[in-house]
């Protein structure tokens, strides 16, 4: 069984989460590729997809949304999971709170099994001028809030589900 972990990322934080999910799946016995979503041209050869995006101004990045639209029919034929990487700050008080606006639509479009929001990383040195200004307006704290244990637990859940599906098939 071969799994694709495809993610859209501006400043590499989400890309590293995608790579950690792929590592977790490989460790649990699944052949897995982590690929930037804009480099994926076909889903041929994959049996499951994990699709993720960084969240900017409440939305997924355009390339991840386009991926879901272009591959809707192929995604409907296989197990799909979604993840968002966005909020920063403490886990019990994420900034901003809540689910990105696109997620309910993308869940329906891809018929995803589940969606997870992971805290992200804000490194001011990596941001463009306009991004820095936007971050200051919402008072988002700088730092790396990514929770690698939560990311690995997500990989474990996906692995369990895929094993179950494989046995049932
Ligand atoms: C200009 C800007 C706007 C952002 N807007 C949101 C947002 O609306 N919701 C959210 O959860 N995170 C938001 N974030 C936080 C990013 O999603 C977070 O830093 C993420 O880890 C970035 O991923 P990347 O390094 O893969 O691009 C924003 C960050 C910046 C710089």
GROMACS .gro file of C-alpha atoms and ligand atoms in nm:
model
  200
    1UNK     CA    1   0.000   0.000   0.000
    2UNK     CA    2   0.146   0.337  -0.107
    3UNK     CA    3   0.056   0.667   0.058
    4UNK     CA    4   0.104   1.021  -0.071
    5UNK     CA    5   0.147   1.304   0.178
    6UNK     CA    6   0.103   1.624  -0.023
    7UNK     CA    7   0.124   1.966   0.140
    8UNK     CA    8   0.123   2.334   0.053
    9UNK     CA    9   0.366   2.547   0.249
   10UNK     CA   10   0.504   2.900   0.214
   11UNK     CA   11   0.782   2.895   0.471
   12UNK     CA   12   0.851   2.520   0.508
   13UNK     CA   13   0.682   2.473   0.848
   14UNK     CA   14   0.396   2.272   0.698
   15UNK     CA   15   0.630   2.088   0.465
   16UNK     CA   16   0.818   1.959   0.770
   17UNK     CA   17   0.490   1.844   0.926
   18UNK     CA   18   0.411   1.654   0.604
   19UNK     CA   19   0.755   1.494   0.617
   20UNK     CA   20   0.700   1.393   0.981
   21UNK     CA   21   0.365   1.231   0.892
   22UNK     CA   22   0.539   1.044   0.608
   23UNK     CA   23   0.817   0.931   0.842
   24UNK     CA   24   0.555   0.806   1.090
   25UNK     CA   25   0.381   0.607   0.817
   26UNK     CA   26   0.709   0.463   0.684
   27UNK     CA   27   0.803   0.358   1.038
   28UNK     CA   28   0.469   0.176   1.057
   29UNK     CA   29   0.534  -0.014   0.737
   30UNK     CA   30   0.375   0.198   0.463
   31UNK     CA   31   0.556   0.300   0.148
   32UNK     CA   32   0.507   0.679   0.163
   33UNK     CA   33   0.611   0.986  -0.037
   34UNK     CA   34   0.602   1.340   0.101
   35UNK     CA   35   0.571   1.576  -0.194
   36UNK     CA   36   0.498   1.952  -0.221
   37UNK     CA   37   0.142   1.962  -0.352
   38UNK     CA   38   0.238   2.173  -0.655
   39UNK     CA   39   0.472   1.895  -0.775
   40UNK     CA   40   0.204   1.626  -0.782
   41UNK     CA   41   0.069   1.563  -1.131
   42UNK     CA   42  -0.107   1.229  -1.084
   43UNK     CA   43  -0.240   1.007  -0.806
   44UNK     CA   44  -0.178   0.693  -1.011
   45UNK     CA   45  -0.001   0.434  -0.800
   46UNK     CA   46  -0.125   0.574  -0.468
   47UNK     CA   47  -0.378   0.397  -0.245
   48UNK     CA   48  -0.432   0.678   0.007
   49UNK     CA   49  -0.365   1.052   0.033
   50UNK     CA   50  -0.292   1.285   0.322
   51UNK     CA   51  -0.343   1.644   0.203
   52UNK     CA   52  -0.237   1.946   0.407
   53UNK     CA   53  -0.190   2.318   0.389
   54UNK     CA   54  -0.060   2.609   0.586
   55UNK     CA   55  -0.338   2.850   0.678
   56UNK     CA   56  -0.305   3.216   0.579
   57UNK     CA   57  -0.574   3.472   0.658
   58UNK     CA   58  -0.814   3.196   0.751
   59UNK     CA   59  -0.774   2.998   0.430
   60UNK     CA   60  -0.578   2.708   0.284
   61UNK     CA   61  -0.317   2.800   0.023
   62UNK     CA   62  -0.452   2.809  -0.334
   63UNK     CA   63  -0.236   2.523  -0.461
   64UNK     CA   64  -0.381   2.282  -0.202
   65UNK     CA   65  -0.737   2.390  -0.278
   66UNK     CA   66  -0.671   2.348  -0.651
   67UNK     CA   67  -0.522   2.002  -0.589
   68UNK     CA   68  -0.845   1.893  -0.415
   69UNK     CA   69  -1.051   2.026  -0.707
   70UNK     CA   70  -0.836   1.878  -0.985
   71UNK     CA   71  -0.818   1.534  -0.823
   72UNK     CA   72  -1.170   1.519  -0.677
   73UNK     CA   73  -1.274   1.200  -0.853
   74UNK     CA   74  -0.950   1.010  -0.778
   75UNK     CA   75  -0.962   1.123  -0.414
   76UNK     CA   76  -1.321   1.000  -0.387
   77UNK     CA   77  -1.200   0.648  -0.465
   78UNK     CA   78  -0.942   0.623  -0.184
   79UNK     CA   79  -0.903   0.703   0.185
   80UNK     CA   80  -0.811   1.069   0.237
   81UNK     CA   81  -0.706   1.268   0.544
   82UNK     CA   82  -0.666   1.645   0.567
   83UNK     CA   83  -0.452   1.857   0.795
   84UNK     CA   84  -0.410   2.229   0.848
   85UNK     CA   85  -0.108   2.395   0.999
   86UNK     CA   86  -0.171   2.737   1.136
   87UNK     CA   87  -0.245   2.857   1.483
   88UNK     CA   88   0.046   2.964   1.700
   89UNK     CA   89   0.079   3.016   2.073
   90UNK     CA   90  -0.023   2.781   2.355
   91UNK     CA   91  -0.237   2.479   2.261
   92UNK     CA   92  -0.516   2.583   2.503
   93UNK     CA   93  -0.519   2.937   2.358
   94UNK     CA   94  -0.434   2.916   1.988
   95UNK     CA   95  -0.418   3.233   1.777
   96UNK     CA   96  -0.635   3.242   1.577
   97UNK     CA   97  -0.873   2.979   1.718
   98UNK     CA   98  -1.113   2.768   1.514
   99UNK     CA   99  -1.118   2.570   1.194
  100UNK     CA  100  -1.001   2.726   0.865
  101UNK     CA  101  -1.295   2.837   0.649
  102UNK     CA  102  -1.216   2.599   0.361
  103UNK     CA  103  -1.211   2.280   0.565
  104UNK     CA  104  -1.583   2.185   0.567
  105UNK     CA  105  -1.599   2.227   0.186
  106UNK     CA  106  -1.274   2.035   0.134
  107UNK     CA  107  -1.396   1.756   0.364
  108UNK     CA  108  -1.705   1.714   0.146
  109UNK     CA  109  -1.512   1.746  -0.181
  110UNK     CA  110  -1.250   1.486  -0.092
  111UNK     CA  111  -1.479   1.272   0.127
  112UNK     CA  112  -1.199   1.283   0.382
  113UNK     CA  113  -1.206   1.052   0.681
  114UNK     CA  114  -1.076   1.316   0.920
  115UNK     CA  115  -0.914   1.659   0.949
  116UNK     CA  116  -0.661   1.773   1.204
  117UNK     CA  117  -0.536   2.123   1.284
  118UNK     CA  118  -0.176   2.140   1.402
  119UNK     CA  119  -0.011   2.442   1.559
  120UNK     CA  120   0.237   2.609   1.323
  121UNK     CA  121   0.554   2.814   1.325
  122UNK     CA  122   0.597   3.189   1.300
  123UNK     CA  123   0.954   3.293   1.234
  124UNK     CA  124   0.960   3.667   1.166
  125UNK     CA  125   1.293   3.640   0.979
  126UNK     CA  126   1.127   3.418   0.716
  127UNK     CA  127   0.829   3.648   0.655
  128UNK     CA  128   0.784   3.908   0.384
  129UNK     CA  129   0.727   4.268   0.491
  130UNK     CA  130   0.347   4.251   0.438
  131UNK     CA  131   0.324   3.923   0.630
  132UNK     CA  132   0.510   4.072   0.926
  133UNK     CA  133   0.267   4.363   0.932
  134UNK     CA  134  -0.034   4.125   0.917
  135UNK     CA  135   0.103   3.913   1.202
  136UNK     CA  136   0.150   4.220   1.421
  137UNK     CA  137  -0.214   4.324   1.367
  138UNK     CA  138  -0.347   3.995   1.503
  139UNK     CA  139  -0.084   3.992   1.783
  140UNK     CA  140   0.025   3.639   1.692
  141UNK     CA  141   0.326   3.535   1.902
  142UNK     CA  142   0.649   3.444   1.723
  143UNK     CA  143   0.782   3.092   1.776
  144UNK     CA  144   0.761   2.727   1.682
  145UNK     CA  145   0.441   2.578   1.827
  146UNK     CA  146   0.451   2.261   1.621
  147UNK     CA  147   0.356   1.955   1.827
  148UNK     CA  148   0.553   1.660   1.692
  149UNK     CA  149   0.384   1.411   1.927
  150UNK     CA  150   0.042   1.516   1.796
  151UNK     CA  151   0.171   1.483   1.438
  152UNK     CA  152   0.298   1.132   1.508
  153UNK     CA  153  -0.031   1.036   1.676
  154UNK     CA  154  -0.208   1.144   1.355
  155UNK     CA  155   0.027   0.919   1.153
  156UNK     CA  156  -0.050   0.633   1.395
  157UNK     CA  157  -0.427   0.683   1.353
  158UNK     CA  158  -0.392   0.684   0.975
  159UNK     CA  159  -0.178   0.368   0.986
  160UNK     CA  160  -0.436   0.191   1.207
  161UNK     CA  161  -0.719   0.287   0.975
  162UNK     CA  162  -0.528   0.180   0.662
  163UNK     CA  163  -0.439  -0.154   0.818
  164UNK     CA  164  -0.807  -0.208   0.905
  165UNK     CA  165  -0.917  -0.116   0.551
  166UNK     CA  166  -0.657  -0.348   0.403
  167UNK     CA  167  -0.767  -0.642   0.617
  168UNK     CA  168  -1.133  -0.576   0.534
  169UNK     CA  169  -1.066  -0.553   0.156
  170LIG     C1  170   0.047   3.674   0.722
  170LIG     C2  171   0.010   3.552   0.800
  170LIG     C3  172  -0.122   3.518   0.816
  170LIG     C4  173  -0.156   3.403   0.889
  170LIG     N1  174  -0.288   3.372   0.904
  170LIG     C5  175  -0.322   3.262   0.975
  170LIG     C6  176  -0.459   3.227   0.992
  170LIG     O1  177  -0.550   3.293   0.945
  170LIG     N2  178  -0.489   3.115   1.062
  170LIG     C7  179  -0.391   3.038   1.119
  170LIG     O2  180  -0.423   2.939   1.185
  170LIG     N3  181  -0.260   3.067   1.103
  170LIG     C8  182  -0.223   3.177   1.033
  170LIG     N4  183  -0.091   3.209   1.017
  170LIG     C9  184   0.011   3.122   1.076
  170LIG    C10  185   0.070   3.027   0.972
  170LIG     O3  186  -0.028   2.944   0.919
  170LIG    C11  187   0.178   2.943   1.040
  170LIG     O4  188   0.285   3.027   1.065
  170LIG    C12  189   0.219   2.823   0.957
  170LIG     O5  190   0.298   2.737   1.037
  170LIG    C13  191   0.293   2.863   0.833
  170LIG     O6  192   0.325   2.749   0.758
  170LIG     P1  193   0.436   2.747   0.646
  170LIG     O7  194   0.568   2.771   0.716
  170LIG     O8  195   0.427   2.610   0.590
  170LIG     O9  196   0.403   2.852   0.546
  170LIG    C14  197  -0.055   3.320   0.945
  170LIG    C15  198   0.080   3.356   0.926
  170LIG    C16  199   0.114   3.470   0.855
  170LIG    C17  200   0.257   3.504   0.837
   0.00000   0.00000   0.00000
